[in-house]
Coordinates of C-alpha atoms in Angstrom, one line a residue:
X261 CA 0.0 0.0 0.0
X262 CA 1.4 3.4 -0.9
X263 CA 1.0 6.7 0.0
X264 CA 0.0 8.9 -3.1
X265 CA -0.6 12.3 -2.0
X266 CA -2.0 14.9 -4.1
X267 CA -0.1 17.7 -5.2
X268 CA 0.7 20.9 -7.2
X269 CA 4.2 21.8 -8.6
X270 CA 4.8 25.5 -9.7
X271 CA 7.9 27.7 -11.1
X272 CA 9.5 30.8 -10.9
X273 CA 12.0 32.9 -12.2
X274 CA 13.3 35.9 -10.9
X275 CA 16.5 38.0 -12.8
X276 CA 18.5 39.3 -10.6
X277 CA 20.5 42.7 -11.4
X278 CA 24.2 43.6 -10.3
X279 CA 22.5 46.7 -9.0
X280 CA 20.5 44.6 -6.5
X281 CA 23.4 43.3 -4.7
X282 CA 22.6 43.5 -0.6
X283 CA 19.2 43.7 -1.3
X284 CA 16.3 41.5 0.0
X285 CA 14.0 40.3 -2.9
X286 CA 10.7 38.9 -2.6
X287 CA 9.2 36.5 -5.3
X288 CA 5.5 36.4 -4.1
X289 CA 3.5 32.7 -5.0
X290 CA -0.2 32.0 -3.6
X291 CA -0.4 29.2 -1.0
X292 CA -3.8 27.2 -1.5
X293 CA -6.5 25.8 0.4
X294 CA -5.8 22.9 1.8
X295 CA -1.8 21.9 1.7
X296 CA -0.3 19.9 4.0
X297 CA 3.2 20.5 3.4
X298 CA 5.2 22.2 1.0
X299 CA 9.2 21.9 -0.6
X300 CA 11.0 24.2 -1.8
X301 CA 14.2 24.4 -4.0
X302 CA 15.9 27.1 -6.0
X303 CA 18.9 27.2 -8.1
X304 CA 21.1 29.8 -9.8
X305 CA 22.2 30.6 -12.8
X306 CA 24.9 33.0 -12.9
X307 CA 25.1 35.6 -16.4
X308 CA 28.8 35.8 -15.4
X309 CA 31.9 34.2 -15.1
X310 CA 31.6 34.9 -10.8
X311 CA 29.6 32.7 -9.0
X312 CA 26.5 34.8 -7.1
X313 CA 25.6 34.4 -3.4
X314 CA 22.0 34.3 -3.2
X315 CA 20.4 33.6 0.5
X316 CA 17.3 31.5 1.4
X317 CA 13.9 32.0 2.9
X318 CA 10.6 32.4 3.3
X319 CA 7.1 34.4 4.9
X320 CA 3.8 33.9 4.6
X321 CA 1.0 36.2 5.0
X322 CA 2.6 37.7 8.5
X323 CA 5.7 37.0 9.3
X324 CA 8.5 35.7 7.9
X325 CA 8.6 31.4 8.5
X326 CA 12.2 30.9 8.2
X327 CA 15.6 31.8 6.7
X328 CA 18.4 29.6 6.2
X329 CA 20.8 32.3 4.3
X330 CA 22.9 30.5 2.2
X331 CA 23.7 26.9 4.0
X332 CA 20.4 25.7 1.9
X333 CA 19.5 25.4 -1.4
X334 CA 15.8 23.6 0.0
X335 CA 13.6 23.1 2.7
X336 CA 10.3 21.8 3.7
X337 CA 7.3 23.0 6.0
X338 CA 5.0 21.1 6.9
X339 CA 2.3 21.2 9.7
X340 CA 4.5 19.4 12.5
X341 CA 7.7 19.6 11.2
X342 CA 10.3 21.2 9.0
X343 CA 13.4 21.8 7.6
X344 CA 15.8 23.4 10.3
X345 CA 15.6 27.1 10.4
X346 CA 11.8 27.0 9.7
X347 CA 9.1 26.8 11.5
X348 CA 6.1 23.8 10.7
X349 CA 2.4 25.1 11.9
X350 CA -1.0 26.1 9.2
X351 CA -0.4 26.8 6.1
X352 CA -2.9 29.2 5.5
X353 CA -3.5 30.3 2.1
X354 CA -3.0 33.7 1.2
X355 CA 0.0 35.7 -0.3
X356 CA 3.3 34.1 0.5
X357 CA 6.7 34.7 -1.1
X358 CA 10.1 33.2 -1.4
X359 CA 12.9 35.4 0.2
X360 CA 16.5 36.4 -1.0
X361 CA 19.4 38.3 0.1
X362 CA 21.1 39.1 -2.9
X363 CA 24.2 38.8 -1.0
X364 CA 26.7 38.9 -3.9
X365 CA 25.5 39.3 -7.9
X366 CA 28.1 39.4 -10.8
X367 CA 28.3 42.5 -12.6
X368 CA 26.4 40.1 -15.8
X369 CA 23.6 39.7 -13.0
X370 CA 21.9 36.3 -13.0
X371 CA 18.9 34.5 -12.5
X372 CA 17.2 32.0 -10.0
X373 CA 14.8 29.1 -10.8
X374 CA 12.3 28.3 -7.8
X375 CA 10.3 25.0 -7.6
X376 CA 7.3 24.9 -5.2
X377 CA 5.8 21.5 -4.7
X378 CA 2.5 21.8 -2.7
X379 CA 1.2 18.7 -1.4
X380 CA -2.3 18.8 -0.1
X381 CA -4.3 17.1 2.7
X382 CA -5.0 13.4 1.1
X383 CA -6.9 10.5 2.9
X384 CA -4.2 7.9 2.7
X385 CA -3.4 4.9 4.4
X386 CA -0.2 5.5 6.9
X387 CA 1.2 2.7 9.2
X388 CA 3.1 2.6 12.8
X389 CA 3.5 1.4 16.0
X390 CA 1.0 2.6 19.3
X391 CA 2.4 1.1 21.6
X392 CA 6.3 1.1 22.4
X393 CA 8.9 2.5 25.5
X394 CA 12.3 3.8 25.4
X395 CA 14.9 4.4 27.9
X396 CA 12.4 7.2 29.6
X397 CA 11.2 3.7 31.0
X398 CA 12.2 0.4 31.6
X399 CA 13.2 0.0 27.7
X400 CA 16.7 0.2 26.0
X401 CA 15.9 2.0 22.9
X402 CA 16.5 5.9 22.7
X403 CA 13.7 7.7 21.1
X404 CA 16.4 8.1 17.9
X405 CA 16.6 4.4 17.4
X406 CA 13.1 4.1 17.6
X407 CA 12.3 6.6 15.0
X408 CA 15.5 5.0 12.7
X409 CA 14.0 1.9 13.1
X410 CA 10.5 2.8 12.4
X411 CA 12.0 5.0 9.3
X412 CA 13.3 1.7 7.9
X413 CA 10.1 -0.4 7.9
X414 CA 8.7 2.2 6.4
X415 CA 6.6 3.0 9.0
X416 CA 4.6 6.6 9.4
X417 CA 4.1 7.1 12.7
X418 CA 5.2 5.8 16.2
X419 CA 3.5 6.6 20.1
X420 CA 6.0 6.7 22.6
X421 CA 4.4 5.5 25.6
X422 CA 6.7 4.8 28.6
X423 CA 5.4 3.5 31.6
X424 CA 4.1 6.6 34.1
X425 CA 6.7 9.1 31.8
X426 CA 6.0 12.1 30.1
X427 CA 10.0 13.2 29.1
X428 CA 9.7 11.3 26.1
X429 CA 7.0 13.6 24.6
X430 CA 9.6 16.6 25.4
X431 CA 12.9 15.1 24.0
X432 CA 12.0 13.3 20.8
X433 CA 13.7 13.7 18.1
X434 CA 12.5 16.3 15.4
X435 CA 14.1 15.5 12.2
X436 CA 12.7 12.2 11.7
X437 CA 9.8 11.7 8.8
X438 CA 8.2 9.8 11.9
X439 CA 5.4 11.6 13.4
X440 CA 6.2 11.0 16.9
X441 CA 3.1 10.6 19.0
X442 CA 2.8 11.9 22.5
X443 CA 1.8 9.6 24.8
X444 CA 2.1 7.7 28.3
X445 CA 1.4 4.0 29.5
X446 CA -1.1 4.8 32.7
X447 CA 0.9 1.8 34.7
X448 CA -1.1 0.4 37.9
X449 CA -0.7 -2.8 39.5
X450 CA -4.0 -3.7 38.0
X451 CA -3.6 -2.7 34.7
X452 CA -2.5 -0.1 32.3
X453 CA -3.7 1.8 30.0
X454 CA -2.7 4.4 27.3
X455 CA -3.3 7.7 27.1
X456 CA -2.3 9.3 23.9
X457 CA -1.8 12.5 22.1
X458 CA -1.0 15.1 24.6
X459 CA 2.3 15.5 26.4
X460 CA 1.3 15.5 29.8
X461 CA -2.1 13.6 30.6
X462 CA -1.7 13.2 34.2
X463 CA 0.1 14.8 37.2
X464 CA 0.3 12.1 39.3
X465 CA -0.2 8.2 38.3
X466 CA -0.6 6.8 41.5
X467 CA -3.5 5.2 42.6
X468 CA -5.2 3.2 45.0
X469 CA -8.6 2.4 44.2
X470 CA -11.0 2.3 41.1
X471 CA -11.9 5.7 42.0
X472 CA -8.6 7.1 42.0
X473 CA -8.1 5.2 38.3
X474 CA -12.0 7.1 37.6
X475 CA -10.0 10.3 38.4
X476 CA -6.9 9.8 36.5
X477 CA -9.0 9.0 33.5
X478 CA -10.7 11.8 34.2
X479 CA -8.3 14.3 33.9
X480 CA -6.9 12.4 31.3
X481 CA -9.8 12.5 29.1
X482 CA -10.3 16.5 30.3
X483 CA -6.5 17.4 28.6
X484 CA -7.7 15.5 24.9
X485 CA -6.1 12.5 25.2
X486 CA -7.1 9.1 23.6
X487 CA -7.3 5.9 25.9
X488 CA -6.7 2.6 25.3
X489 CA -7.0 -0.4 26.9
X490 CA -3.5 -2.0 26.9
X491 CA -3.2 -6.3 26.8
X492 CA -6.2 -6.6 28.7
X493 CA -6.7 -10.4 28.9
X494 CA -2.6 -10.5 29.3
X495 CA -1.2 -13.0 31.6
X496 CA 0.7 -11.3 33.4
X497 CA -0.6 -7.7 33.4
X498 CA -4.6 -7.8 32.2
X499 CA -7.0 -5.1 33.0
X500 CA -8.7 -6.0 36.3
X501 CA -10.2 -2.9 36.5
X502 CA -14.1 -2.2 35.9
X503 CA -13.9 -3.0 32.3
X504 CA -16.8 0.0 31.9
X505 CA -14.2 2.4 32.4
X506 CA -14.2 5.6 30.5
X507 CA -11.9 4.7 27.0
X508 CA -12.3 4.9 23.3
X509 CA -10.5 2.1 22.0
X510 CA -9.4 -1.4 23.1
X511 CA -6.2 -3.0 22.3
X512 CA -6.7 -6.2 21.0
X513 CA -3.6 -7.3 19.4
X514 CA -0.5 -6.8 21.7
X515 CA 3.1 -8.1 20.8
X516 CA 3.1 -11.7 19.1
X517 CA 0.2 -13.4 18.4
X518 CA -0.7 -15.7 21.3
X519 CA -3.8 -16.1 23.9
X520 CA -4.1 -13.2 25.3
X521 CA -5.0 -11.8 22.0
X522 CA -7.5 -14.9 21.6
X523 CA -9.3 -13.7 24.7
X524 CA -9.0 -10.0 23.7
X525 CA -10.1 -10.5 19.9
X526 CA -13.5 -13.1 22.0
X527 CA -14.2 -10.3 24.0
X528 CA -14.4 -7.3 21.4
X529 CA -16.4 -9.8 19.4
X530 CA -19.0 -9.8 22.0
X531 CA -19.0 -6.1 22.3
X532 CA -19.5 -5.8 18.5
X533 CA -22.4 -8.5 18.7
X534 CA -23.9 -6.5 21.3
X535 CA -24.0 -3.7 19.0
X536 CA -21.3 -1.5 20.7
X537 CA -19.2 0.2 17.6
X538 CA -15.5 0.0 20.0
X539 CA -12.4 0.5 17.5
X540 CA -9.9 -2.4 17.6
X541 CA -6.2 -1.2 17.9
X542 CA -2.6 -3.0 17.9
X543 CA 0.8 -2.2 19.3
X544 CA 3.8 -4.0 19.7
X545 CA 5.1 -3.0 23.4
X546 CA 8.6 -3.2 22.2
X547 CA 11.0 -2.5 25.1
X548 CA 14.1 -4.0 23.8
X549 CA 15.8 -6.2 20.9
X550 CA 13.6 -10.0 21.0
X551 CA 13.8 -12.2 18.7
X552 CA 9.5 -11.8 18.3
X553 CA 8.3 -8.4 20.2
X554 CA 9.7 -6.2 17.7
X555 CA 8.6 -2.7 16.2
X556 CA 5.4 -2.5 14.7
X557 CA 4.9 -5.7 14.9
X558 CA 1.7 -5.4 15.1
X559 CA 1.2 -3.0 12.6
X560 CA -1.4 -0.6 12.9
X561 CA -2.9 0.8 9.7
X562 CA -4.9 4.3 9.5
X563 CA -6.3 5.8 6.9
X564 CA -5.8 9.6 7.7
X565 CA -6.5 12.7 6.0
X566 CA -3.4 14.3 7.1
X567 CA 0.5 12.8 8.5
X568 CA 0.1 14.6 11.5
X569 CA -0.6 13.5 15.6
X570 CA -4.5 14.8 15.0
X571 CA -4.7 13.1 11.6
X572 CA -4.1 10.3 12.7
X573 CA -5.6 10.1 16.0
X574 CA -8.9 11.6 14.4
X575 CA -9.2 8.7 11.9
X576 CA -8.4 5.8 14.4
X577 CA -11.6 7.6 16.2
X578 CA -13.3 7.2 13.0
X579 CA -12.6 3.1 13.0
X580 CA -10.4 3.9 9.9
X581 CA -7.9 1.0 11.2
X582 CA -6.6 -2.3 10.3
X583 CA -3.9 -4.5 11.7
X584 CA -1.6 -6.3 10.2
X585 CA 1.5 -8.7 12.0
X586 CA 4.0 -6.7 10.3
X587 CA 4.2 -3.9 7.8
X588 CA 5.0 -6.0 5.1
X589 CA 2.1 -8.2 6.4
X590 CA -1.3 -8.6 4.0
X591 CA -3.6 -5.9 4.3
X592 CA -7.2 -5.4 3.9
X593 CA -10.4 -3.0 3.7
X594 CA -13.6 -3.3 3.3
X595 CA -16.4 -0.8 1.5
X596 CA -19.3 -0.5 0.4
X597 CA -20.2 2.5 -1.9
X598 CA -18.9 5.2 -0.6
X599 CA -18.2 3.9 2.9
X600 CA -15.2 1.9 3.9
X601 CA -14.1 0.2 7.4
X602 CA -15.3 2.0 10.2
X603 CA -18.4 4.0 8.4
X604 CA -21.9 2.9 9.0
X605 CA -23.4 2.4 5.7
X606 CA -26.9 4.1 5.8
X607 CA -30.1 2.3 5.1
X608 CA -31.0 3.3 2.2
X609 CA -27.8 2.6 0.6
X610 CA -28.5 -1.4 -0.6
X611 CA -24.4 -1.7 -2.8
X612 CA -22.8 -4.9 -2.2
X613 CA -19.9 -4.7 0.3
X614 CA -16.6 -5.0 -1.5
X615 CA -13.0 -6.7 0.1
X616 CA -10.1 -5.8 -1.1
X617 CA -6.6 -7.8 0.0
X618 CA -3.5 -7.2 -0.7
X619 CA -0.2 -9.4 -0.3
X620 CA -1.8 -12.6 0.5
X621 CA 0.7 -15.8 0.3
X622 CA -0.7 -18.9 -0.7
X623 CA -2.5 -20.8 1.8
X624 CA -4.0 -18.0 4.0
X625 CA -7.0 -18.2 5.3
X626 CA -9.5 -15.1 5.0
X627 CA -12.4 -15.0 7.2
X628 CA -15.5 -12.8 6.9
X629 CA -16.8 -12.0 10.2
X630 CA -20.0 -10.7 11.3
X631 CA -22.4 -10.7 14.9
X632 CA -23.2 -14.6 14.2
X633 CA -19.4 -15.0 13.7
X634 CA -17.8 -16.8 10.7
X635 CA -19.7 -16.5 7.5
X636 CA -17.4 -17.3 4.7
X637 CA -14.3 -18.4 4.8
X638 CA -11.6 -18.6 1.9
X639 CA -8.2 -20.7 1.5
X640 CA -5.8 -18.6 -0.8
X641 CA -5.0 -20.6 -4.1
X642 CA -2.3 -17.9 -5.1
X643 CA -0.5 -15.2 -4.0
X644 CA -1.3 -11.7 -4.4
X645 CA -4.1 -10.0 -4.7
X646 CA -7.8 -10.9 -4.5
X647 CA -11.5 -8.8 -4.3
X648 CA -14.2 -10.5 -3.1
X649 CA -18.0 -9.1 -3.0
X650 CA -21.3 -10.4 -0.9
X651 CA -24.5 -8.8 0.0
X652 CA -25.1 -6.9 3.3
X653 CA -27.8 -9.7 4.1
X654 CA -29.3 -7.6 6.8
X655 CA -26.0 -7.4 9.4
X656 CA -24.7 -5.7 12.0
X657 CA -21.1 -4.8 10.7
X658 CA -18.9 -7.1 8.9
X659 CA -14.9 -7.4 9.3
X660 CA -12.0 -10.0 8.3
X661 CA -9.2 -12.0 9.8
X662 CA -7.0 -13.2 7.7
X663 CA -4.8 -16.4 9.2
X664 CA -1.4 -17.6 8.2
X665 CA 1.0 -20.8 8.9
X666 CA 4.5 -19.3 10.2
X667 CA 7.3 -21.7 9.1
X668 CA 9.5 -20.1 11.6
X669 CA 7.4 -21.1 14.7
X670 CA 5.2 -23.7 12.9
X671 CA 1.8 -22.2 14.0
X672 CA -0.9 -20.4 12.0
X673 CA -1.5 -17.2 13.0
X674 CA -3.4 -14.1 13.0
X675 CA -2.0 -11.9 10.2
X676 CA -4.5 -9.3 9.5
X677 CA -7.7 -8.2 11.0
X678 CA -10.0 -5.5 10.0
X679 CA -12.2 -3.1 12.1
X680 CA -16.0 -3.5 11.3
X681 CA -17.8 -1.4 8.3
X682 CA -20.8 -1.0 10.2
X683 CA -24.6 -1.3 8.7
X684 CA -27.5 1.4 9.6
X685 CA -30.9 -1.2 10.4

């Protein structure tokens, strides 16, 4: 699955005269609606025999967003992050201009060639990891080997939740494509929990009682984060708090595929049946190099309008969310018109509901799920890809597991599972 993002590329030139020199030149471009990030690059060409010194920068409609003089010839701004010497937020359309310092011109003058390439908010499919620790815990990782390590799977995003920490949401690393997730593990003695996307969710995480974990959940809740219920049905660690807790998603696939998950996966299945729409997450709980718990394994999948914390915490709210055992793992959604995982498709719209899978291997098993449990179920003849369609037939939701024999531990396995699409009775 690839990330295709819309976007725009524009041009300019701008001559610049000998008689310029030391002076700061503005070549204006419109920003539009809806971009998400944009690159910059210029070149020069000099008229001369000398080689000009032209500077670097940029402001939009207020102030001026960065300036890197002459030590760049690019940079990049995007809503979270950016380029060194520039500063990521809105990119709010308007009037916006490329600056230079026409620190040195030749006597010929010369001329610079600008390249602008917007790219705008797209609904894409990004994966990553929700659940992992660092040395701001009991892991051994630094918060830079996390994000290279995500960075080589190919991996979009990654939650740093350390166990009753909040320094790792202060000391990440910024020049990483990762989007780097704020978050903290909520560790009791009877049970944890994440809270994610804001630095500090709670003051104080200890507790005594289910009313002190009411409270903490509270406040929690009160400062915008997300909460999850971590390995719930673990053996060592399970949620033996009131189950009816305040959270808005439950993590059903934790680390390697074992039990626990069994009794996590049963569970959500009977909250589904009940007619409770709960959004299924995964995370791998990496804390240090294993031979199985290993980054994003789970894989989490989201399809997000933007690469950014809200983007992506948004569209896991929406149900947009599939998990795979790795990244390179199959991957499937389902739709249904206009509606895809997570939706509920309204009443009146009777379409057939579609599955699409990608990077099957021969012999897996796909599964089509609904309240009544297993209602089809397919053995892979070949690899690759495969769509299947079937009628809505009156149900609740629908969703897929796809199972797979590992060589390597001789075992067939979860390797996928999808988050219901949802049906309006």
């Amino acid at each position: 699955m690839q990330e295709n993002r819309r976007k725009q590329i524009a041009s300019y030139r701008r001559e610049i005269k000998h008689e310029e020199q030391s002076a700061y030149i503005e070549v204006p471009f419109e920003m539009p609606d809806q971009v998400e990030e944009i690159h910059v690059s210029f070149f020069v060409n000099s008229f001369g025999e000398a080689k000009p010194v032209i500077d670097l920068g940029v402001r939009d409609s207020h102030k001026v967003r960065g300036w890197s003089g002459g030590a760049r010839s690019e940079f990049t701004i995007g809503l979270e992050k950016a380029t060194p010497g520039y500063l990521p937020g809105e990119l709010a359309s308007g009037d916006w201009a490329v600056l230079h310092n026409a620190y040195k011109v030749p006597k010929e003058g010369c001329e610079v060639t600008i390249t602008i390439t917007f790219y705008f908010h797209t609904p894409r499919w990004l994966k990553g990891d929700l659940h992992t620790h660092s040395v701001n815990s009991d892991g051994t990782f630094t918060l830079e080997e996390n994000a290279s390590i995500m960075e080589q799977l190919g991996c979009d995003f990654i939650a740093m939740t350390d166990h009753n920490a909040v320094s790792q949401n202060y000391s990440y690393p910024r020049n990483t494509s990762v989007v780097m997730i704020p978050g903290m593990e909520f560790t009791t003695n009877f049970g944890h929990s994440n809270f994610l996307g804001v630095a500090e969710p709670i003051d104080d995480f200890r507790v005594s009682g289910q009313a002190d974990v009411n409270e903490r959940i509270a406040t929690a809740r009160e400062r915008g984060a997300k909460i999850v219920l971590n390995h719930p049905h673990c053996d060592f660690c399970p949620w033996e708090w009131d189950l009816n807790v305040d959270h808005d998603w439950w993590e059903v696939w934790n680390g390697p595929w074992t039990a626990r998950n069994e009794r996590a996966l049963a569970w959500w299945q009977e909250q589904l049946a009940s007619g409770r729409h709960l959004v299924a997450v995964g995370g791998s709980d990496v804390h240090r190099p294993d031979r199985f718990v290993k980054h994003a394994m789970p894989c989490t999948w989201v399809y997000a309008e933007t690469k950014t914390v809200n983007g992506i915490l948004q569209a896991i709210d929406k149900g947009h969310v599939g998990i795979s055992y790795s990244p390179d793992g199959p991957f499937a959604q389902l739709s249904c018109g206009a509606y895809m995982t997570g939706h509920t498709v309204p009443a009146n719209v009777s379409d057939t509901v579609k599955l699409s899978v990608e990077n099957l291997r021969e012999g897996d098993q796909i599964k089509l799920i609904s309240e009544r449990g297993t209602e089809r179920s397919e053995i892979c003849s070949q690899s690759g890809t495969q769509v299947f369609e079937f009628e809505q037939n009156g149900r609740m939701f629908y969703r897929v597991e796809i199972w797979r024999h590992f060589d390597e531990v001789n075992m067939t396995l979860m390797a996928m599972l999808t988050n219901p699409i949802y049906f309006e009775r």
